[in-house]
Coordinates of C-alpha atoms and ligand atoms in Angstrom, one line a residue:
M1 CA 112.6 91.7 114.1
R2 CA 109.1 90.6 115.3
A3 CA 107.7 87.7 113.2
G4 CA 104.8 89.9 112.1
N5 CA 107.2 92.4 110.7
R6 CA 109.5 90.1 108.8
K7 CA 110.8 91.5 105.5
W8 CA 110.9 89.2 102.5
V9 CA 113.0 88.7 99.4
V10 CA 111.3 86.8 96.7
I11 CA 113.8 85.3 94.3
M12 CA 112.4 84.5 90.9
V13 CA 114.0 81.5 89.1
G14 CA 113.5 80.3 85.5
L15 CA 114.7 80.3 82.0
P16 CA 113.9 83.3 79.8
A17 CA 110.4 83.6 78.4
R18 CA 108.7 81.4 81.0
G19 CA 106.6 84.1 82.4
K20 CA 108.7 85.2 85.4
S21 CA 108.1 88.9 84.9
Y22 CA 104.4 88.3 84.5
T23 CA 104.2 86.3 87.7
A24 CA 106.5 88.7 89.6
R25 CA 104.4 91.7 88.6
K26 CA 101.1 90.0 89.5
V27 CA 102.4 89.0 92.9
A28 CA 103.7 92.5 93.5
R29 CA 100.4 94.2 92.6
Y30 CA 98.5 91.8 94.8
L31 CA 100.7 92.3 97.8
R32 CA 100.8 96.1 97.4
W33 CA 97.0 96.1 97.2
L34 CA 96.9 94.1 100.5
G35 CA 99.0 96.9 102.0
Y36 CA 102.5 95.5 101.9
P37 CA 105.0 97.8 100.1
T38 CA 106.3 95.6 97.4
Q39 CA 108.5 96.2 94.4
V40 CA 110.0 94.2 91.5
F41 CA 113.7 94.7 90.6
N42 CA 114.5 93.5 87.1
A43 CA 118.0 92.7 86.1
G44 CA 117.3 93.0 82.3
E45 CA 116.1 96.5 82.7
L46 CA 119.3 97.5 84.5
R47 CA 121.4 95.8 81.8
R48 CA 119.7 97.8 79.1
A49 CA 119.9 101.0 81.1
T50 CA 123.6 100.5 81.9
L51 CA 125.0 98.9 78.7
G52 CA 122.4 99.9 76.2
A53 CA 120.0 97.5 74.4
G54 CA 120.7 95.3 71.5
H55 CA 122.6 92.4 73.0
R56 CA 122.4 89.3 70.8
A57 CA 122.3 85.7 72.1
D58 CA 126.1 85.2 72.0
F59 CA 126.5 87.9 74.6
F60 CA 124.9 85.5 77.2
D61 CA 127.2 82.6 76.4
P62 CA 128.2 81.1 79.8
S63 CA 131.7 80.3 78.4
N64 CA 132.4 83.9 77.7
R65 CA 134.1 84.9 81.0
Q66 CA 134.2 88.6 80.5
N67 CA 130.5 89.0 79.6
Q68 CA 129.6 86.7 82.4
R69 CA 131.4 89.0 84.8
V70 CA 129.5 91.9 83.5
L71 CA 126.2 90.1 83.8
E72 CA 127.0 88.9 87.3
G73 CA 127.9 92.4 88.3
L74 CA 124.6 93.7 87.0
A75 CA 122.6 91.0 88.8
R76 CA 124.4 91.9 92.0
R77 CA 123.7 95.6 91.6
T78 CA 120.0 94.9 91.0
F79 CA 120.0 92.9 94.2
D80 CA 121.9 95.7 96.1
D81 CA 119.1 98.1 94.9
L82 CA 116.5 95.7 96.3
L83 CA 118.2 95.3 99.6
E84 CA 118.7 99.1 99.9
W85 CA 115.0 99.7 99.2
L86 CA 113.9 96.9 101.7
G87 CA 116.0 98.5 104.4
R88 CA 114.5 101.9 103.7
E89 CA 110.8 101.4 103.2
G90 CA 109.9 98.1 101.6
R91 CA 108.3 95.0 103.0
V92 CA 108.7 92.6 100.0
G93 CA 111.4 92.9 97.3
I94 CA 111.0 90.6 94.3
L95 CA 114.2 89.9 92.3
D96 CA 113.2 89.3 88.7
A97 CA 116.2 87.6 87.0
T98 CA 116.9 84.1 85.8
N99 CA 118.8 83.0 88.9
T100 CA 119.2 79.6 87.2
T101 CA 122.5 78.6 88.8
R102 CA 123.0 77.2 92.2
E103 CA 126.0 79.5 92.8
R104 CA 124.0 82.6 92.1
R105 CA 121.2 81.4 94.5
D106 CA 123.6 80.5 97.2
W107 CA 125.1 83.9 97.0
L108 CA 121.6 85.5 97.2
R109 CA 120.6 83.4 100.2
E110 CA 123.8 84.4 102.0
R111 CA 123.2 88.1 101.4
C112 CA 119.6 87.7 102.7
R113 CA 120.8 86.0 105.8
E114 CA 123.4 88.7 106.5
A115 CA 120.8 91.4 106.0
G116 CA 118.3 89.7 108.3
Y117 CA 115.7 89.1 105.6
E118 CA 113.7 86.0 104.9
H119 CA 113.6 84.6 101.4
F120 CA 111.7 82.2 99.3
F121 CA 111.9 81.2 95.6
I122 CA 109.3 81.3 92.9
E123 CA 110.4 79.1 90.1
V124 CA 108.5 79.2 86.9
I125 CA 108.8 76.1 84.8
N126 CA 107.3 75.5 81.4
D127 CA 108.6 73.3 78.7
D128 CA 105.7 73.6 76.3
A129 CA 107.3 74.9 73.1
R130 CA 104.1 76.6 72.0
T131 CA 103.8 78.6 75.2
I132 CA 107.4 79.7 75.0
E133 CA 107.0 80.7 71.4
D134 CA 103.9 82.7 72.2
N135 CA 105.7 84.3 75.1
V136 CA 108.6 85.3 72.9
R137 CA 106.4 86.7 70.2
A138 CA 104.1 88.6 72.6
N139 CA 106.7 90.0 75.0
K140 CA 110.2 89.8 73.8
L141 CA 110.1 91.0 70.2
A142 CA 109.0 94.4 71.4
S143 CA 112.1 94.6 73.6
P144 CA 114.6 97.3 72.8
D145 CA 117.1 94.4 72.4
Y146 CA 115.5 93.6 69.0
E147 CA 114.7 97.0 67.7
G148 CA 115.1 97.2 63.9
M149 CA 115.4 93.4 63.6
G150 CA 113.0 91.2 61.6
S151 CA 110.7 89.1 63.8
E152 CA 111.8 85.7 62.5
E153 CA 115.5 86.6 63.1
A154 CA 114.6 87.9 66.5
V155 CA 112.8 84.7 67.5
R156 CA 115.8 82.7 66.3
D157 CA 118.1 84.8 68.4
F158 CA 116.0 84.6 71.5
R159 CA 115.8 80.8 71.1
A160 CA 119.6 80.7 71.0
R161 CA 119.7 82.8 74.2
I162 CA 117.4 80.4 75.9
A163 CA 119.6 77.4 74.8
L164 CA 122.6 79.1 76.4
Y165 CA 120.8 79.5 79.7
E166 CA 119.6 75.9 79.6
R167 CA 123.2 74.7 79.7
A168 CA 123.8 76.1 83.1
Y169 CA 120.2 75.7 84.6
A170 CA 119.7 73.9 87.8
T171 CA 116.2 73.7 89.3
V172 CA 115.8 74.8 93.0
D173 CA 116.6 72.0 95.4
D174 CA 114.9 71.1 98.6
D175 CA 118.0 72.1 100.7
E176 CA 117.8 75.7 99.4
G177 CA 114.8 76.6 101.7
S178 CA 111.3 77.6 100.9
Y179 CA 110.1 77.5 97.4
V180 CA 107.0 77.5 95.1
K181 CA 107.3 75.9 91.7
V182 CA 104.7 77.1 89.2
I183 CA 104.6 74.6 86.4
D184 CA 102.8 74.7 83.0
R185 CA 100.9 77.9 83.3
H186 CA 99.8 77.3 86.9
E187 CA 98.5 73.8 86.1
T188 CA 100.7 72.3 88.8
M189 CA 102.3 73.8 91.9
I190 CA 104.9 72.4 94.2
V191 CA 105.1 74.1 97.5
H192 CA 108.1 73.3 99.8
R193 CA 108.4 74.5 103.4
V194 CA 106.6 77.7 102.9
D195 CA 106.0 79.4 106.2
G196 CA 104.7 82.8 107.1
W197 CA 101.7 85.0 106.5
I198 CA 103.0 86.8 103.3
P199 CA 104.3 83.6 101.6
A200 CA 101.0 81.9 102.4
R201 CA 99.1 84.7 100.7
V202 CA 101.4 84.4 97.7
V203 CA 100.8 80.6 97.4
G204 CA 97.0 81.0 97.7
F205 CA 97.2 83.7 95.0
L206 CA 99.4 81.7 92.6
T207 CA 97.3 78.6 93.1
N208 CA 94.2 80.4 91.7
L209 CA 95.8 82.6 89.1
Q210 CA 95.0 81.5 85.6
V211 CA 95.9 83.2 82.4
T212 CA 92.8 83.3 80.2
E213 CA 92.0 86.9 79.2
R214 CA 88.5 87.9 80.2
P215 CA 86.8 91.0 81.3
V216 CA 85.6 91.9 84.8
L217 CA 82.7 94.4 84.8
L218 CA 82.1 96.6 87.8
T219 CA 79.0 98.6 88.5
R220 CA 77.3 100.1 91.5
H221 CA 73.6 99.2 92.1
G222 CA 71.0 101.6 90.6
E223 CA 70.1 104.6 92.7
S224 CA 68.7 103.7 96.1
E225 CA 66.3 105.5 98.3
F226 CA 69.3 106.3 100.6
N227 CA 71.3 107.7 97.7
A228 CA 68.4 109.9 96.8
S229 CA 68.2 111.3 100.3
G230 CA 72.0 111.5 100.8
K231 CA 72.2 108.9 103.5
I232 CA 75.0 106.4 103.8
G233 CA 74.8 102.6 104.4
G234 CA 71.4 101.0 105.2
D235 CA 69.6 98.5 103.2
S236 CA 67.1 100.5 101.1
A237 CA 65.4 99.6 97.9
L238 CA 65.9 101.1 94.4
T239 CA 64.2 104.3 93.4
A240 CA 62.4 104.5 90.0
R241 CA 65.6 105.9 88.5
G242 CA 67.5 103.0 90.0
R243 CA 65.0 100.5 88.5
A244 CA 65.4 102.2 85.1
F245 CA 69.1 101.7 85.4
S246 CA 68.6 98.0 86.1
R247 CA 66.7 97.7 82.8
R248 CA 69.4 99.5 80.9
L249 CA 72.0 97.3 82.5
A250 CA 70.1 94.1 81.4
N251 CA 70.0 95.4 77.8
F252 CA 73.6 96.3 77.9
V253 CA 74.7 92.8 79.2
D254 CA 72.4 91.1 76.6
S255 CA 73.9 93.1 73.7
R256 CA 77.4 92.6 74.9
F257 CA 77.3 88.9 75.9
G258 CA 74.1 87.6 74.3
A259 CA 73.1 84.2 75.8
G260 CA 76.8 83.6 76.4
G261 CA 78.4 83.0 79.8
I262 CA 78.8 85.9 82.2
Q263 CA 78.7 85.4 85.9
V264 CA 76.7 87.9 88.0
W265 CA 78.0 88.6 91.6
T266 CA 76.1 90.9 94.0
S267 CA 76.4 91.7 97.7
T268 CA 73.8 90.5 100.1
L269 CA 72.1 94.0 100.2
L270 CA 68.7 94.6 98.6
R271 CA 69.9 97.4 96.3
T272 CA 72.4 95.2 94.4
I273 CA 70.0 92.2 94.3
Q274 CA 67.2 94.3 92.9
T275 CA 69.7 95.7 90.3
S276 CA 70.5 92.2 89.1
E277 CA 66.9 90.9 88.8
L278 CA 66.1 91.9 85.2
L279 CA 69.4 90.3 84.0
G280 CA 67.6 86.9 84.2
R281 CA 70.9 85.2 85.0
D282 CA 72.0 83.2 88.0
R283 CA 73.7 85.3 90.6
R284 CA 76.1 84.7 93.5
E285 CA 75.5 86.8 96.6
W286 CA 78.6 87.6 98.5
R287 CA 78.6 89.0 102.0
S288 CA 82.2 90.2 101.5
L289 CA 80.9 92.5 98.7
D290 CA 78.6 94.4 101.2
E291 CA 79.3 98.1 101.5
I292 CA 81.7 99.6 104.0
D293 CA 80.2 99.4 107.4
A294 CA 79.7 102.9 108.7
G295 CA 79.1 101.8 112.3
I296 CA 77.5 104.4 114.4
C297 CA 77.2 106.7 111.3
D298 CA 75.1 104.2 109.3
G299 CA 71.9 105.8 108.0
M300 CA 73.1 109.4 108.4
T301 CA 73.9 112.1 105.8
Y302 CA 77.5 113.5 105.7
A303 CA 76.1 116.8 107.1
E304 CA 74.5 115.0 110.0
I305 CA 77.8 113.2 110.8
G306 CA 79.6 116.5 110.8
E307 CA 77.1 117.9 113.3
S308 CA 76.7 114.9 115.6
F309 CA 80.3 113.6 115.5
P310 CA 82.6 116.5 114.3
G311 CA 85.7 114.7 115.6
E312 CA 84.9 111.6 113.6
Y313 CA 84.1 113.7 110.5
E314 CA 87.4 115.5 110.7
A315 CA 89.4 112.3 111.4
R316 CA 87.9 110.7 108.3
T317 CA 88.7 113.7 106.2
R318 CA 92.3 113.7 107.4
D319 CA 92.9 110.0 106.7
K320 CA 90.1 108.3 104.8
L321 CA 92.1 105.2 104.0
R322 CA 92.8 104.2 107.6
Y323 CA 89.9 105.9 109.4
R324 CA 87.6 103.3 111.0
Y325 CA 84.0 104.2 111.8
P326 CA 83.3 103.5 115.5
R327 CA 81.9 100.0 115.5
G328 CA 82.3 99.9 111.7
E329 CA 85.1 99.6 109.2
S330 CA 87.9 101.4 107.4
Y331 CA 88.9 101.1 103.8
L332 CA 91.9 99.0 104.9
D333 CA 89.4 96.6 106.6
V334 CA 87.3 96.4 103.4
I335 CA 90.4 95.5 101.4
Q336 CA 91.3 92.7 103.8
R337 CA 87.8 91.2 103.5
L338 CA 87.9 91.5 99.7
D339 CA 91.0 89.3 99.5
R340 CA 88.9 86.2 98.9
A341 CA 86.8 87.9 96.3
I342 CA 89.9 89.0 94.4
I343 CA 91.3 85.4 94.5
E344 CA 87.9 84.1 93.2
L345 CA 87.9 86.7 90.4
E346 CA 91.4 85.6 89.4
R347 CA 90.2 82.0 89.2
Q348 CA 87.3 82.6 86.8
R349 CA 87.7 81.8 83.1
E350 CA 84.6 83.6 82.0
P351 CA 83.5 87.3 82.3
V352 CA 82.1 88.4 85.7
L353 CA 79.8 91.3 86.4
V354 CA 80.1 92.6 89.9
I355 CA 77.1 94.7 91.1
G356 CA 78.5 96.4 94.2
H357 CA 78.9 99.6 96.2
Q358 CA 81.0 102.7 96.0
A359 CA 83.7 101.8 98.6
V360 CA 83.9 98.1 97.7
L361 CA 84.2 98.8 94.0
R362 CA 86.9 101.4 94.7
A363 CA 88.9 98.7 96.4
L364 CA 88.3 96.1 93.6
Y365 CA 89.1 98.6 90.9
A366 CA 92.3 99.6 92.6
Y367 CA 93.5 96.0 92.5
F368 CA 93.0 95.7 88.7
A369 CA 94.3 99.1 87.9
D370 CA 97.2 99.0 90.4
V371 CA 96.2 102.2 92.2
E372 CA 98.3 103.1 95.2
S373 CA 96.5 102.7 98.5
E374 CA 96.3 106.4 99.5
R375 CA 94.2 107.2 96.3
I376 CA 91.7 104.3 96.8
P377 CA 89.1 106.2 98.9
H378 CA 89.0 109.0 96.4
L379 CA 88.5 107.1 93.2
S380 CA 85.5 108.1 91.1
I381 CA 83.0 105.2 90.8
P382 CA 79.8 107.0 89.7
L383 CA 76.3 105.5 89.8
H384 CA 74.9 104.1 86.6
T385 CA 78.2 103.5 85.0
V386 CA 79.7 100.1 84.0
I387 CA 83.5 99.9 84.2
E388 CA 84.8 97.1 82.0
L389 CA 88.3 96.0 82.9
T390 CA 90.3 93.5 80.9
P391 CA 93.5 92.6 82.7
R392 CA 96.3 91.6 80.3
A393 CA 99.8 90.3 80.9
Y394 CA 101.3 93.8 81.6
D395 CA 98.4 96.2 81.8
C396 CA 94.7 96.5 82.1
I397 CA 92.3 97.9 79.5
E398 CA 89.6 100.1 80.8
Q399 CA 86.3 101.1 79.2
R400 CA 83.5 103.1 80.9
Y401 CA 79.9 102.9 79.7
A402 CA 77.5 105.6 81.1
L403 CA 74.1 104.1 81.3
E404 CA 72.3 107.1 82.8
P405 CA 68.5 106.4 82.7
Ligands
LIG501 O1 76.7 106.9 99.6 C1 76.8 105.7 99.1 C2 77.8 104.8 99.8 O2 77.9 103.6 99.2 C3 77.6 104.7 101.3 O3 76.8 103.6 101.7 C4 79.0 104.5 101.8 O4 79.2 104.8 103.2 C5 79.8 105.5 100.9 O5 79.1 105.5 99.7 C6 81.2 105.2 100.7 O6 81.9 106.3 100.1 P1 82.8 107.3 101.0 O7 83.9 106.4 101.5 O8 83.3 108.3 100.0 O9 82.0 107.9 102.1

């Protein structure tokens, strides 16, 4: 297999309620967005699907041979599913299970080696009692395992389950290969022998990920002269309608955030800068937020493109995601250049308002809402609408505000 096509198994490691699933899903969504088919395989889900839910702590006792055999069998089946999927269509398979013993990990490494896949570990370590408690209450009590049980009793039971796993837990050692250890909610990271493009993206992502919940607001600039005449690209100014939107936007932001902190990001194009002016707040101008480069079609209407370059027009209609304008960009190109903006967005602890453009916002939206690549170029991002996204541990809340002047 060529180095550029290597397939990866990411093995999660950590005690229950440390945030493994949260991290696994975030990484998967990011890699999928970058264009690498990635899927999470969760052993707990298979256990519940196979044996039914409702297992109490004593079920997980490492000294209970029979149950351990059952659990081991389920972990292996989860891994078989992962390998089968990687063989068929996947690029990165993430095994979301505790994998806290050396024996289990040695077995997994051996299977990866036999199958010809690379592997690296992401170990999530967190000993802060408060974080664990919050995690249990926020994510575990709703599990079908605890249906019909009082919350205090469920918390006690889950703590007992953790204690049983602690007995057999061995942290990943240097001789086990590449690993990333994410410690204390991303405060500290230890990176050991990580090598390769995909693992390097994952490390960069995890280094910047932080867990404060805050909204990201996306809006296109107000109507521009080019919008009014149906032309694409260019660097035209706002129309009177566009300026009226910028006033409404300023009022909206003031009433939502008052004098409080919200960052304002724009592209380097005039129409987004003008839209930000009445906000009266500092702004960051990002070249990577500039609209998709339409190359030789820049400044034309879609009808003109159809007449002058019918072949190009047709090719774009056929595959809008991959189609690259001659001397310009494709949606996939746009996604690649937005990687840094996404990582910066993940790093922020306060709300961010991004004033951007149609194609760029489709790509940013797709990251937060986990939209599959093929649908990205067709998402609806209308003018004069603010899309407020609040990413949470396992989903993303979306609210749209139409501010039509
Ligand atoms: O029409 C506004 C615009 O932002 C153009 O500048 C850009 O080429 C286009 O939208 C992107 O949308 P689509 O990919 O649907 O052509």
